[in-house]
Amino acid sequence: MKKNIFLNTLYTLCIFVCLILAWTGIKDKHYEYVAAGVFGLAIFGVLKVRLIKEVRKTLK
């Protein structure tokens, strides 16, 4: 369970960093940063949803 809590925290931090990266890219007109941020958001979002589903399944 500690592993899942650590992973959830890590995914949340990575999502936050990707949001900041995308925002900075939009503000400075560096669209490669925006693309990297959106790609990271998609990956970490999917991983976080899968982790939450796994935890819910384990608790039942």
Coordinates of N, CA and C in Angstrom, one line a residue:
M1 N 0.8 -1.2 0.0 CA 0.0 0.0 0.0 C 0.9 1.3 0.0
K2 N 2.0 1.2 0.7 CA 2.9 2.4 0.7 C 3.4 2.7 -0.7
K3 N 3.6 1.6 -1.5 CA 4.1 1.8 -2.9 C 3.0 2.5 -3.7
N4 N 1.8 2.2 -3.5 CA 0.7 2.9 -4.2 C 0.6 4.3 -3.8
I5 N 0.7 4.6 -2.5 CA 0.7 6.0 -2.1 C 1.8 6.8 -2.7
F6 N 3.0 6.2 -2.7 CA 4.2 6.9 -3.3 C 3.9 7.1 -4.7
L7 N 3.4 6.1 -5.5 CA 3.2 6.3 -6.9 C 2.1 7.4 -7.2
N8 N 1.1 7.4 -6.4 CA 0.0 8.4 -6.5 C 0.6 9.8 -6.3
T9 N 1.4 10.0 -5.3 CA 2.1 11.3 -5.1 C 3.0 11.6 -6.2
L10 N 3.8 10.7 -6.7 CA 4.7 10.9 -7.8 C 3.9 11.3 -9.1
Y11 N 2.8 10.6 -9.4 CA 2.0 10.9 -10.6 C 1.4 12.3 -10.4
T12 N 1.0 12.7 -9.3 CA 0.4 14.0 -9.1 C 1.4 15.1 -9.3
L13 N 2.6 14.9 -8.8 CA 3.7 15.9 -9.0 C 4.0 16.0 -10.4
C14 N 4.1 14.9 -11.1 CA 4.5 14.9 -12.5 C 3.4 15.6 -13.4
I15 N 2.1 15.4 -13.0 CA 1.0 16.1 -13.7 C 1.1 17.6 -13.5
F16 N 1.4 18.0 -12.2 CA 1.6 19.4 -11.9 C 2.8 20.0 -12.7
V17 N 3.9 19.3 -12.8 CA 5.0 19.8 -13.6 C 4.7 19.9 -15.1
C18 N 3.9 18.9 -15.6 CA 3.5 19.0 -17.0 C 2.6 20.1 -17.3
L19 N 1.7 20.4 -16.3 CA 0.9 21.6 -16.5 C 1.7 22.9 -16.5
I20 N 2.7 23.0 -15.6 CA 3.5 24.2 -15.6 C 4.3 24.3 -16.9
L21 N 4.8 23.1 -17.4 CA 5.6 23.1 -18.7 C 4.7 23.6 -19.8
A22 N 3.5 23.1 -19.9 CA 2.6 23.5 -21.0 C 2.2 25.0 -20.9
W23 N 2.0 25.4 -19.7 CA 1.6 26.9 -19.5 C 2.8 27.8 -19.9
T24 N 4.0 27.4 -19.5 CA 5.2 28.1 -19.9 C 5.3 28.1 -21.4
G25 N 5.1 27.0 -22.0 CA 5.2 26.9 -23.5 C 4.2 27.8 -24.2
I26 N 3.0 27.9 -23.6 CA 2.0 28.7 -24.2 C 2.4 30.2 -24.1
K27 N 2.8 30.5 -22.9 CA 3.2 31.9 -22.6 C 4.3 32.4 -23.4
D28 N 5.4 31.6 -23.6 CA 6.6 32.0 -24.3 C 6.6 31.6 -25.8
K29 N 5.4 31.0 -26.2 CA 5.3 30.6 -27.6 C 6.3 29.5 -28.0
H30 N 6.6 28.6 -27.1 CA 7.4 27.5 -27.5 C 6.5 26.2 -27.5
Y31 N 6.0 26.0 -28.7 CA 5.0 24.9 -28.8 C 5.5 23.5 -28.6
E32 N 6.8 23.3 -28.7 CA 7.3 22.0 -28.4 C 7.2 21.7 -26.9
Y33 N 7.2 22.7 -26.0 CA 7.0 22.6 -24.6 C 5.5 22.2 -24.4
V34 N 4.7 22.8 -25.1 CA 3.2 22.5 -25.0 C 3.0 21.1 -25.4
A35 N 3.6 20.6 -26.5 CA 3.4 19.3 -26.9 C 3.9 18.3 -25.9
A36 N 5.1 18.6 -25.3 CA 5.7 17.7 -24.3 C 4.8 17.7 -23.1
G37 N 4.3 18.8 -22.7 CA 3.4 18.9 -21.5 C 2.1 18.1 -21.7
V38 N 1.5 18.3 -22.9 CA 0.3 17.5 -23.1 C 0.5 16.0 -23.2
F39 N 1.6 15.6 -23.8 CA 2.0 14.2 -23.9 C 2.2 13.7 -22.5
G40 N 2.9 14.4 -21.7 CA 3.2 13.9 -20.3 C 1.9 13.9 -19.5
L41 N 1.0 14.9 -19.7 CA -0.3 14.8 -19.0 C -1.1 13.6 -19.4
A42 N -1.1 13.3 -20.6 CA -1.8 12.1 -21.1 C -1.3 10.8 -20.5
I43 N 0.1 10.7 -20.5 CA 0.7 9.5 -19.9 C 0.4 9.3 -18.4
F44 N 0.7 10.4 -17.7 CA 0.6 10.3 -16.3 C -0.9 10.3 -15.8
G45 N -1.8 10.9 -16.6 CA -3.2 10.8 -16.3 C -3.7 9.4 -16.4
V46 N -3.3 8.7 -17.5 CA -3.7 7.3 -17.7 C -3.1 6.4 -16.6
L47 N -1.8 6.6 -16.3 CA -1.2 5.8 -15.2 C -1.9 6.0 -13.9
K48 N -2.3 7.3 -13.6 CA -2.9 7.6 -12.3 C -4.3 6.9 -12.2
V49 N -5.1 7.0 -13.3 CA -6.4 6.4 -13.4 C -6.3 4.8 -13.2
R50 N -5.3 4.2 -13.8 CA -5.1 2.8 -13.7 C -4.7 2.4 -12.3
L51 N -3.9 3.3 -11.6 CA -3.5 3.0 -10.2 C -4.7 3.1 -9.3
I52 N -5.5 4.1 -9.5 CA -6.7 4.3 -8.7 C -7.7 3.1 -8.8
K53 N -7.8 2.6 -10.1 CA -8.7 1.5 -10.3 C -8.1 0.2 -9.6
E54 N -6.8 0.1 -9.7 CA -6.1 -1.1 -9.0 C -6.3 -1.0 -7.5
V55 N -6.2 0.2 -6.9 CA -6.4 0.3 -5.5 C -7.8 0.0 -5.1
R56 N -8.8 0.5 -5.8 CA -10.2 0.2 -5.5 C -10.5 -1.2 -5.6
K57 N -9.9 -1.9 -6.6 CA -10.1 -3.3 -6.8 C -9.5 -4.1 -5.6
T58 N -8.3 -3.6 -5.1 CA -7.7 -4.3 -4.0 C -8.5 -4.1 -2.7
L59 N -9.1 -3.0 -2.5 CA -9.8 -2.7 -1.3 C -11.1 -3.5 -1.2
K60 N -11.7 -3.9 -2.4 CA -13.0 -4.6 -2.3 C -12.8 -6.0 -1.9

